[in-house]
Short mmCIF file of N, CA and C in Angstrom, two decimals:
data_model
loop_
_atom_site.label_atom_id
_atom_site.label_comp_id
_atom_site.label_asym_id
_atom_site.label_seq_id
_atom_site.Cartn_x
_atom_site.Cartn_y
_atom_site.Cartn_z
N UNK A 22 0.85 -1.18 0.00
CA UNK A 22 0.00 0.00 0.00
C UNK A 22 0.89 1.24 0.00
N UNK A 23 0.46 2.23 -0.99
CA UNK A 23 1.41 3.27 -0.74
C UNK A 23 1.14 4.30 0.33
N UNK A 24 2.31 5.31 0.48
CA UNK A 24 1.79 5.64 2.09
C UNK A 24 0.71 6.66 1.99
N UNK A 25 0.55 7.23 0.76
CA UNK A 25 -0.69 8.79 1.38
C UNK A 25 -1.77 7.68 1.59
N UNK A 26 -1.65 6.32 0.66
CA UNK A 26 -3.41 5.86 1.08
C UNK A 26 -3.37 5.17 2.33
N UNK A 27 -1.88 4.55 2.94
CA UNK A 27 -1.91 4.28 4.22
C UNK A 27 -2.47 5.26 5.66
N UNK A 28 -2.03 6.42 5.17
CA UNK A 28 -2.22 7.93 5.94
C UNK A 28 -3.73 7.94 6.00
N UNK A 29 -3.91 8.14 4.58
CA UNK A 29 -5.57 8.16 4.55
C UNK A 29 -6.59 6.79 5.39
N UNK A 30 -5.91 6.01 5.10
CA UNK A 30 -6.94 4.97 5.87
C UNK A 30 -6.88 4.59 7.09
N UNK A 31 -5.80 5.18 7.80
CA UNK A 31 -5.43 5.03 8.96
C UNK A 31 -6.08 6.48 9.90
N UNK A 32 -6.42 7.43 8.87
CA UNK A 32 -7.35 8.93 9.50
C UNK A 32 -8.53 8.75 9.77
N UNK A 33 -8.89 7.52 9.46
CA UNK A 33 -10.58 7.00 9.24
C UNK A 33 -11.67 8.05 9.16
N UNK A 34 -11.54 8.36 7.81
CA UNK A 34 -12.51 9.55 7.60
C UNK A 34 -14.29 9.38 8.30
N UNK A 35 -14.32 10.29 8.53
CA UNK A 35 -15.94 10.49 9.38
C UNK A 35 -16.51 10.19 7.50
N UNK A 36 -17.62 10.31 7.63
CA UNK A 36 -19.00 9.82 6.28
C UNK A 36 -18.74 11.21 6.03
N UNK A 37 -19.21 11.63 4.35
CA UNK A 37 -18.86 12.76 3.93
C UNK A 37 -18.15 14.08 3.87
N UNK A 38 -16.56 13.12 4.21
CA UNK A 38 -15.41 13.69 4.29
C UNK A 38 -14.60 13.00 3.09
N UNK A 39 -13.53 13.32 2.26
CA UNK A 39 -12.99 12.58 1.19
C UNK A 39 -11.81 12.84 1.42
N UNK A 40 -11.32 13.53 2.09
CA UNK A 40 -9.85 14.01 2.18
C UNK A 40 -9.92 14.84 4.06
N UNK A 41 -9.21 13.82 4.96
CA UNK A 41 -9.59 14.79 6.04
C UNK A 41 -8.45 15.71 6.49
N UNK A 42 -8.94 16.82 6.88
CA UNK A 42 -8.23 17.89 7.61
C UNK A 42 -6.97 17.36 7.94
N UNK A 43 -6.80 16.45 8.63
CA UNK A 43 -5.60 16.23 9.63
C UNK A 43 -4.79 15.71 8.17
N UNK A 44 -4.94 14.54 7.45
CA UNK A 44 -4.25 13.97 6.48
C UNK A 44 -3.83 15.62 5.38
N UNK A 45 -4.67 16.74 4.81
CA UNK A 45 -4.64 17.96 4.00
C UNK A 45 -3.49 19.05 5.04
N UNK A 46 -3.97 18.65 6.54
CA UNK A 46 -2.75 19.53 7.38
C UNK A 46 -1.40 19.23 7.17
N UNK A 47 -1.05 17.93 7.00
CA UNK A 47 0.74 17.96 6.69
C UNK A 47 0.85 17.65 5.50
N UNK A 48 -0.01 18.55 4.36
CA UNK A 48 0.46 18.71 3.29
C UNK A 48 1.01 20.13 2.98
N UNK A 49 0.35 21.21 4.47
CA UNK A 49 0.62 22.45 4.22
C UNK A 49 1.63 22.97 5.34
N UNK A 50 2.88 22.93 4.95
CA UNK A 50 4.07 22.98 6.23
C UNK A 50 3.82 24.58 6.56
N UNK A 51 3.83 25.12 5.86
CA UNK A 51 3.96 26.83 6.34
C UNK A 51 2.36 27.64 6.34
N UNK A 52 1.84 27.32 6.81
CA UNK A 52 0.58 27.73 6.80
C UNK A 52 0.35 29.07 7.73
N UNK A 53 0.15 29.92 7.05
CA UNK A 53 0.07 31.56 7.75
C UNK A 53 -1.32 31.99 8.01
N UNK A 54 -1.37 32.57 9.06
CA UNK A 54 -2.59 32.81 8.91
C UNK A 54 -3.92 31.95 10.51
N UNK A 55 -4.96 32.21 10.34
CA UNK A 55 -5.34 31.30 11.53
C UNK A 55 -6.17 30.00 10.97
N UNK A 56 -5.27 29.40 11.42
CA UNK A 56 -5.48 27.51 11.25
C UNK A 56 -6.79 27.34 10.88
N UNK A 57 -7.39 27.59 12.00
CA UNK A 57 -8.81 27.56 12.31
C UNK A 57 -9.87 27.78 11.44
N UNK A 58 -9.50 29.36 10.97
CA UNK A 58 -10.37 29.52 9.22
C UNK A 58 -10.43 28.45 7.92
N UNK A 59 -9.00 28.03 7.92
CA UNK A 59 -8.31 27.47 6.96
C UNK A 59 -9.13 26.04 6.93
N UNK A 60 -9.36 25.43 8.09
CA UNK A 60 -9.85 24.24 8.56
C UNK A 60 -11.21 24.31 8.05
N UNK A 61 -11.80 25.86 8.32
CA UNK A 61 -13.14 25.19 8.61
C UNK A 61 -13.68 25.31 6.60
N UNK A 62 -12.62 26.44 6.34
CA UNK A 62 -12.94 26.46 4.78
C UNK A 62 -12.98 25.23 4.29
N UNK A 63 -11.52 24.21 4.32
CA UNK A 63 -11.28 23.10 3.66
C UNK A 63 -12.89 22.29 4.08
N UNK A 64 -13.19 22.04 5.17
CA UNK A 64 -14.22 21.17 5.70
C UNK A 64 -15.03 21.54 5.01
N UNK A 65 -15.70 22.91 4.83
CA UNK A 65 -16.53 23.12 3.99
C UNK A 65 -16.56 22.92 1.95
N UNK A 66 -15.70 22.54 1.58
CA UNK A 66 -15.39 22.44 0.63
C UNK A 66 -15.29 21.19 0.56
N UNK A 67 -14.90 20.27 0.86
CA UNK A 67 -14.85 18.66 1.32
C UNK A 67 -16.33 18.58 1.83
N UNK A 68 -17.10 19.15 1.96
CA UNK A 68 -19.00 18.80 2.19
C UNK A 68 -19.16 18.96 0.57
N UNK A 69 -18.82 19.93 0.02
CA UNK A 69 -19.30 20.60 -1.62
C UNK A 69 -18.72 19.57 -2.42
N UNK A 70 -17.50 18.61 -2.23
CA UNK A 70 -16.86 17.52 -3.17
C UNK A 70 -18.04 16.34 -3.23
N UNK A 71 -18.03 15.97 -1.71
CA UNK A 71 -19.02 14.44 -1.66
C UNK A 71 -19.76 14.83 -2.00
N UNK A 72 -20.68 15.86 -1.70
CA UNK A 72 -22.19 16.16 -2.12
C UNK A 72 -22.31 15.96 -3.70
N UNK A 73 -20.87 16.87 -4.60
CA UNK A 73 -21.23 16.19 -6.30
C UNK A 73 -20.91 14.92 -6.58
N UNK A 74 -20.19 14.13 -5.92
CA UNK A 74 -19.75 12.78 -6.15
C UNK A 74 -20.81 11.74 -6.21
N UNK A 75 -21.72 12.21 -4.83
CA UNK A 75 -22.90 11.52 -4.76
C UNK A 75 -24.00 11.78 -5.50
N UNK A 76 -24.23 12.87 -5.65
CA UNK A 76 -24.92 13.59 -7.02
C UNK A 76 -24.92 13.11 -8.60
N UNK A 77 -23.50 13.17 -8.72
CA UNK A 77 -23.52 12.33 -10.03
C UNK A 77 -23.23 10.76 -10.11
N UNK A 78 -22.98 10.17 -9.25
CA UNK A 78 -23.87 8.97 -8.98
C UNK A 78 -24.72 8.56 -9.00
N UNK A 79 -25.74 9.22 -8.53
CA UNK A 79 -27.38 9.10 -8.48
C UNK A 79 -28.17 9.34 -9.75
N UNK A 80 -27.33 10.53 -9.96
CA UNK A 80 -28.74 11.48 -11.21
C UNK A 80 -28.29 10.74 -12.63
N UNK A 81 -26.71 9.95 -12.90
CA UNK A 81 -26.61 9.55 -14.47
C UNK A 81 -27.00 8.05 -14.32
#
């Protein structure tokens, strides 16, 4: 197994998460700014991914 998918499966994503925070955090070493925003943006944007994934699953 290679390691980001080891990383990833070992983060055990919560249900309609595809990429979680903690695994997207040590991709960003210098991160300026407050964490916290940054977090809650990504989270919110990671709701807007699954939601089309599942979307176009369903509707074609």
């Amino acid at each position: 197994m290679k390691a980001w998918a080891k990383e990833f499966v070992d983060a055990n994503p919560a249900p309609g998460i595809c990429i979680p925070w903690a695994v997207k955090r040590k991709e960003l070493d210098n991160l300026l700014g407050d964490e916290a925003i940054v977090q809650r943006v990504w989270e919110n944007i990671e709701g807007f991914a699954y939601t089309y994934i599942w979307h176009c699953l369903v509707s074609f």
